Short mmCIF file of C-alpha atoms and ligand atoms in Angstrom, two decimals:
data_model
loop_
_atom_site.label_atom_id
_atom_site.label_comp_id
_atom_site.label_asym_id
_atom_site.label_seq_id
_atom_site.Cartn_x
_atom_site.Cartn_y
_atom_site.Cartn_z
CA UNK A 3 -86.42 72.31 38.98
CA UNK A 4 -86.87 72.72 42.70
CA UNK A 5 -89.04 75.86 42.34
CA UNK A 6 -91.44 74.13 39.95
CA UNK A 7 -94.92 73.32 41.28
CA UNK A 8 -97.71 71.88 39.13
CA UNK A 9 -101.11 73.31 40.02
CA UNK A 10 -104.49 72.11 38.76
CA UNK A 11 -107.98 73.34 38.16
CA UNK A 12 -110.16 70.28 38.67
CA UNK A 13 -113.88 69.67 38.58
CA UNK A 14 -116.45 67.34 37.09
CA UNK A 15 -113.90 64.57 36.60
CA UNK A 16 -111.65 66.75 34.46
CA UNK A 17 -108.62 68.94 35.09
CA UNK A 18 -106.08 71.39 33.66
CA UNK A 19 -102.54 71.25 35.04
CA UNK A 20 -99.98 74.03 34.69
CA UNK A 21 -96.35 74.30 35.78
CA UNK A 22 -95.75 77.30 38.04
CA UNK A 23 -92.44 78.78 39.11
CA UNK A 24 -93.65 81.18 41.79
CA UNK A 25 -96.69 81.90 43.93
CA UNK A 26 -96.83 85.70 43.74
CA UNK A 27 -100.03 86.33 45.70
CA UNK A 28 -102.39 84.34 47.90
CA UNK A 29 -105.24 85.99 49.76
CA UNK A 30 -108.67 85.04 51.06
CA UNK A 31 -110.95 88.03 50.33
CA UNK A 32 -114.48 88.47 51.65
CA UNK A 33 -115.75 86.69 48.53
CA UNK A 34 -113.14 84.22 47.30
CA UNK A 35 -109.62 82.82 47.38
CA UNK A 36 -107.36 84.86 45.07
CA UNK A 37 -104.08 83.37 43.77
CA UNK A 38 -101.61 84.72 41.24
CA UNK A 39 -98.76 82.55 39.95
CA UNK A 40 -95.81 82.94 37.65
CA UNK A 41 -95.83 80.00 35.21
CA UNK A 42 -93.11 78.34 33.19
CA UNK A 43 -94.79 78.69 29.76
CA UNK A 44 -97.88 80.87 30.11
CA UNK A 45 -96.76 84.05 31.86
CA UNK A 46 -98.90 85.06 34.84
CA UNK A 47 -101.93 83.08 35.96
CA UNK A 48 -104.92 84.38 37.96
CA UNK A 49 -107.04 81.86 39.86
CA UNK A 50 -110.19 82.54 41.89
CA UNK A 51 -111.38 79.74 44.16
CA UNK A 52 -109.09 77.35 42.27
CA UNK A 53 -110.56 78.25 38.85
CA UNK A 54 -108.34 79.71 36.13
CA UNK A 55 -109.49 83.22 35.20
CA UNK A 56 -106.69 84.19 32.86
CA UNK A 57 -103.13 83.58 31.77
CA UNK A 58 -100.92 86.13 30.00
CA UNK A 59 -100.54 83.56 27.20
CA UNK A 60 -104.12 83.63 25.89
CA UNK A 61 -106.12 86.29 27.79
CA UNK A 62 -106.16 88.44 24.63
CA UNK A 63 -108.64 86.06 23.00
CA UNK A 64 -111.25 86.34 25.71
CA UNK A 65 -110.82 90.05 26.40
CA UNK A 66 -110.75 91.16 22.75
CA UNK A 67 -113.85 89.12 21.99
CA UNK A 68 -115.87 90.15 25.04
CA UNK A 69 -115.19 93.82 24.30
CA UNK A 70 -115.42 93.82 20.52
CA UNK A 71 -118.33 91.48 19.81
CA UNK A 72 -120.81 93.96 21.37
CA UNK A 73 -118.89 97.01 20.16
CA UNK A 74 -119.10 95.98 16.51
CA UNK A 75 -122.48 94.17 16.73
CA UNK A 76 -124.00 97.50 17.84
CA UNK A 77 -126.03 98.80 14.89
CA UNK A 78 -127.48 102.12 16.07
CA UNK A 79 -124.49 104.32 15.16
CA UNK A 80 -121.45 103.90 17.44
CA UNK A 81 -121.58 102.88 21.11
CA UNK A 82 -120.84 105.70 23.56
CA UNK A 83 -121.44 104.18 26.99
CA UNK A 84 -120.14 100.83 28.20
CA UNK A 85 -120.53 98.88 31.43
CA UNK A 86 -118.43 95.92 32.56
CA UNK A 87 -119.88 93.71 35.32
CA UNK A 88 -117.17 91.65 37.02
CA UNK A 89 -113.94 91.83 35.03
CA UNK A 90 -111.82 92.99 38.00
CA UNK A 91 -108.56 92.04 36.25
CA UNK A 92 -109.10 94.97 33.84
CA UNK A 93 -108.64 93.02 30.59
CA UNK A 94 -112.00 93.98 29.09
CA UNK A 95 -111.40 97.60 30.16
CA UNK A 96 -108.08 97.53 28.33
CA UNK A 97 -109.81 96.46 25.12
CA UNK A 98 -112.66 98.97 25.51
CA UNK A 99 -110.15 101.75 26.11
CA UNK A 100 -108.84 101.27 22.55
CA UNK A 101 -112.11 102.83 21.30
CA UNK A 102 -112.02 106.65 21.36
CA UNK A 103 -115.78 106.75 20.58
CA UNK A 104 -116.61 105.57 24.10
CA UNK A 105 -117.39 108.43 26.48
CA UNK A 106 -118.30 106.38 29.56
CA UNK A 107 -116.62 103.13 30.68
CA UNK A 108 -118.08 101.94 33.99
CA UNK A 109 -117.08 98.79 35.84
CA UNK A 110 -118.99 97.14 38.68
CA UNK A 111 -116.81 94.53 40.39
CA UNK A 112 -117.88 92.90 43.64
CA UNK A 113 -114.38 92.25 45.00
CA UNK A 114 -112.08 95.27 45.43
CA UNK A 115 -109.25 92.88 46.36
CA UNK A 116 -109.24 91.40 42.82
CA UNK A 117 -108.75 94.91 41.42
CA UNK A 118 -105.93 95.69 43.86
CA UNK A 119 -104.17 92.37 43.17
CA UNK A 120 -104.48 92.85 39.40
CA UNK A 121 -103.11 96.40 39.62
CA UNK A 122 -100.07 95.13 41.51
CA UNK A 123 -99.31 91.80 39.80
CA UNK A 124 -101.03 91.90 36.37
CA UNK A 125 -100.11 95.32 34.90
CA UNK A 126 -100.57 94.06 31.32
CA UNK A 127 -104.30 93.52 31.90
CA UNK A 128 -104.99 96.05 34.67
CA UNK A 129 -103.61 98.87 32.48
CA UNK A 130 -107.28 99.19 31.44
CA UNK A 131 -107.82 101.12 34.69
CA UNK A 132 -105.43 103.88 33.57
CA UNK A 133 -108.01 105.21 31.10
CA UNK A 134 -109.58 108.41 32.47
CA UNK A 135 -113.03 107.42 31.17
CA UNK A 136 -113.11 104.41 33.55
CA UNK A 137 -115.22 104.71 36.74
CA UNK A 138 -114.99 101.93 39.30
CA UNK A 139 -118.04 100.83 41.33
CA UNK A 140 -117.57 98.19 43.99
CA UNK A 141 -120.66 96.04 44.50
CA UNK A 142 -122.86 93.28 43.22
CA UNK A 143 -123.53 93.73 39.50
CA UNK A 144 -127.06 92.35 39.86
CA UNK A 145 -127.93 95.19 42.26
CA UNK A 146 -126.02 97.87 40.31
CA UNK A 147 -127.93 97.10 37.11
CA UNK A 148 -131.30 97.57 38.83
CA UNK A 149 -130.48 101.24 39.40
CA UNK A 150 -129.67 102.00 35.75
CA UNK A 151 -132.36 102.62 33.16
CA UNK A 152 -132.01 103.35 29.46
CA UNK A 153 -128.36 104.38 29.84
CA UNK A 154 -125.74 101.99 28.40
CA UNK A 155 -125.06 101.06 24.77
CA UNK A 156 -123.05 97.93 25.61
CA UNK A 157 -122.99 95.81 28.77
CA UNK A 158 -120.33 93.12 29.22
CA UNK A 159 -120.77 90.48 31.90
CA UNK A 160 -117.25 89.21 32.64
CA UNK A 161 -118.14 87.03 35.60
CA UNK A 162 -116.90 84.00 37.45
CA UNK A 163 -118.89 80.77 37.14
CA UNK A 164 -122.17 80.27 39.00
CA UNK A 165 -121.75 78.88 42.51
CA UNK A 166 -119.81 81.76 44.11
CA UNK A 167 -120.48 85.52 43.99
CA UNK A 168 -121.32 85.15 40.27
CA UNK A 169 -124.51 83.18 41.00
CA UNK A 170 -126.96 86.14 40.66
CA UNK A 171 -125.49 86.91 37.22
CA UNK A 172 -126.94 83.74 35.72
CA UNK A 173 -130.69 84.26 35.99
CA UNK A 174 -133.54 85.81 34.00
CA UNK A 175 -134.13 88.75 36.34
CA UNK A 176 -130.55 89.91 35.88
CA UNK A 177 -130.92 89.88 32.09
CA UNK A 178 -134.28 91.67 32.31
CA UNK A 179 -132.42 94.31 34.35
CA UNK A 180 -129.73 94.58 31.69
CA UNK A 181 -132.36 95.01 29.01
CA UNK A 182 -133.84 97.93 30.98
CA UNK A 183 -130.36 99.43 31.48
CA UNK A 184 -129.65 99.44 27.74
CA UNK A 185 -130.80 102.27 25.52
CA UNK A 186 -132.00 101.81 21.94
CA UNK A 187 -129.58 99.68 19.95
CA UNK A 188 -127.98 98.23 23.10
CA UNK A 189 -126.04 94.95 23.06
CA UNK A 190 -125.11 92.66 25.96
CA UNK A 191 -122.29 90.10 25.92
CA UNK A 192 -121.58 87.59 28.70
CA UNK A 193 -119.05 84.98 29.63
CA UNK A 194 -120.98 82.01 28.26
CA UNK A 195 -119.10 78.92 29.54
CA UNK A 196 -117.87 75.89 27.57
CA UNK A 197 -120.43 73.69 25.81
CA UNK A 198 -118.11 70.68 26.35
CA UNK A 199 -117.69 71.28 30.07
CA UNK A 200 -120.93 72.90 31.27
CA UNK A 201 -123.62 72.15 28.66
CA UNK A 202 -126.47 72.66 31.13
CA UNK A 203 -125.32 76.17 32.01
CA UNK A 204 -124.75 77.01 28.33
CA UNK A 205 -128.29 75.81 27.54
CA UNK A 206 -129.76 77.75 30.48
CA UNK A 207 -127.95 80.99 29.68
CA UNK A 208 -128.92 80.86 26.02
CA UNK A 209 -132.53 80.10 26.92
CA UNK A 210 -132.54 83.20 29.12
CA UNK A 211 -130.95 85.55 26.57
CA UNK A 212 -133.18 84.10 23.82
CA UNK A 213 -136.29 84.78 25.91
CA UNK A 214 -135.37 88.25 27.15
CA UNK A 215 -133.95 89.63 23.88
CA UNK A 216 -135.27 89.53 20.33
CA UNK A 217 -131.89 88.62 18.80
CA UNK A 218 -129.20 86.43 20.38
CA UNK A 219 -126.24 84.24 19.48
CA UNK A 220 -123.67 81.98 21.15
CA UNK A 221 -120.05 82.45 20.08
CA UNK A 222 -117.13 80.05 20.59
CA UNK A 223 -113.71 81.46 21.57
CA UNK A 224 -110.50 79.43 21.62
CA UNK A 225 -108.78 79.84 24.98
CA UNK A 226 -106.34 76.93 25.46
CA UNK A 227 -105.84 77.43 29.20
CA UNK A 228 -109.55 77.13 30.07
CA UNK A 229 -110.62 73.51 30.67
CA UNK A 230 -111.62 72.00 27.26
CA UNK A 231 -109.76 74.83 25.47
CA UNK A 232 -112.88 76.77 24.53
CA UNK A 233 -115.32 79.13 26.18
CA UNK A 234 -118.50 80.74 24.93
CA UNK A 235 -119.87 84.25 24.79
CA UNK A 236 -123.61 85.00 24.72
CA UNK A 237 -124.43 88.10 22.70
CA UNK A 238 -127.93 89.60 22.58
CA UNK A 239 -129.85 92.71 21.57
CA UNK A 240 -133.41 93.91 21.02
CA UNK A 241 -132.42 96.13 18.09
CA UNK A 242 -130.80 94.00 15.39
CA UNK A 243 -129.11 90.65 14.90
CA UNK A 244 -125.72 90.37 16.55
CA UNK A 245 -123.90 87.72 14.54
CA UNK A 246 -122.49 90.14 11.96
CA UNK A 247 -120.45 93.28 12.60
CA UNK A 248 -121.95 96.65 11.68
CA UNK A 249 -118.56 98.12 10.84
CA UNK A 250 -115.05 97.06 9.83
CA UNK A 251 -112.34 97.40 12.46
CA UNK A 252 -110.40 100.64 11.99
CA UNK A 253 -107.09 99.76 10.21
CA UNK A 254 -104.84 101.14 12.97
CA UNK A 255 -106.74 99.16 15.62
CA UNK A 256 -106.72 96.00 13.52
CA UNK A 257 -102.90 96.08 13.60
CA UNK A 258 -103.04 95.82 17.41
CA UNK A 259 -105.76 93.17 17.78
CA UNK A 260 -104.50 89.59 17.81
CA UNK A 261 -107.81 87.68 17.63
CA UNK A 262 -110.85 89.79 16.77
CA UNK A 263 -111.58 90.66 13.14
CA UNK A 264 -114.77 91.01 11.10
CA UNK A 265 -114.59 87.46 9.72
CA UNK A 266 -114.12 85.95 13.19
CA UNK A 267 -117.14 87.94 14.37
CA UNK A 268 -119.35 86.07 11.91
CA UNK A 269 -117.59 82.69 12.06
CA UNK A 270 -117.63 82.35 15.86
CA UNK A 271 -121.42 82.08 15.91
CA UNK A 272 -121.47 79.00 13.65
CA UNK A 273 -122.04 76.03 15.95
CA UNK A 274 -121.67 72.28 15.52
CA UNK A 275 -124.75 70.10 15.87
CA UNK A 276 -124.21 69.07 19.50
CA UNK A 277 -124.23 72.75 20.53
CA UNK A 278 -127.25 73.57 18.35
CA UNK A 279 -129.05 70.69 20.04
CA UNK A 280 -128.54 72.40 23.43
CA UNK A 281 -130.64 75.33 22.27
CA UNK A 282 -133.66 73.35 21.08
N1 SAM B 18 -112.42 85.62 32.46
C1 SAM B 18 -112.99 85.13 33.61
C2 SAM B 18 -113.41 83.70 33.63
O1 SAM B 18 -112.54 82.88 33.61
O2 SAM B 18 -114.57 83.36 33.68
C3 SAM B 18 -113.72 86.08 34.44
C4 SAM B 18 -112.68 86.96 35.05
S1 SAM B 18 -113.08 88.23 36.11
C5 SAM B 18 -111.70 88.11 37.19
C6 SAM B 18 -114.47 87.70 37.05
C7 SAM B 18 -114.83 88.68 38.15
O3 SAM B 18 -116.23 88.67 38.39
C8 SAM B 18 -114.18 88.39 39.49
O4 SAM B 18 -113.22 89.38 39.78
C9 SAM B 18 -115.33 88.40 40.50
O5 SAM B 18 -115.02 89.00 41.72
C10 SAM B 18 -116.39 89.17 39.70
N2 SAM B 18 -117.76 88.91 40.16
C11 SAM B 18 -118.30 87.72 40.52
N3 SAM B 18 -119.58 87.88 40.89
C12 SAM B 18 -119.87 89.21 40.74
C13 SAM B 18 -121.05 89.99 40.98
N4 SAM B 18 -122.16 89.43 41.44
N5 SAM B 18 -120.98 91.30 40.71
C14 SAM B 18 -119.84 91.88 40.25
N6 SAM B 18 -118.70 91.19 40.03
C15 SAM B 18 -118.72 89.87 40.26
#
């Protein structure tokens, strides 16, 4: 086909290649290069600085898990206040908005252009912004968190990889700030990278969450369009262990969710030996 262009995410001697049929959006923002493509098999594709952020095909896995692992790991009643750091595409917001118990859903995204692009070209994910409980804050999440004390029940760090604007979201001070921003029972969940692709970052992140919080766990999520086909999520709390859900998913909600369920919540924290070895 003449309109077919294969694009790749490459790095570290490894790559993912996807057939696209249209380049819907290309823009250099203050922070990063933003590209949105139409693909032959995977629906829409969002890339930032040449790194795949989501495809319509499998974004439900990542977004359901990032939102629901902390929501159901929370063991001090039901969470009422949530914060998303990063997550400009709106996918985590969409999943949080399925929970009527939440009273506050804040998002702090550094790049307003990602939000605008998602609203225009990715309505299936950016529909999260339609929820009236959502308040948008534009800025660096590492600064935003310093101003909040004892306020949120769940914090979700849906960031890009270290190296770009996401760099300050991968250090101990940031997690100490999150701990101070959480009230009793609070749970944090972060984009935790792939143990196949970035073992050093996985080890570093888990060392940080393990040091700052009393309870922590590393979950594996299957996302075929991320390089190596998996990505991790770090979940941590000072209140109670996070590897089991406190509550069953409400039956009506369970009909809508395509990945998260109570059994997956427990199973995703079971790690093979090479991943366990990273945490020693
Ligand atoms: N699912 C994704 C992935 O593949 O890792 C993450 C998607 S989401 C689009 C990541 C967002 O984090 C981007 O929109 C980026 O602008 C935002 N971001 C990066 N650094 C940030 C920071 N320091 N504060 C707030 N948002 C940040």
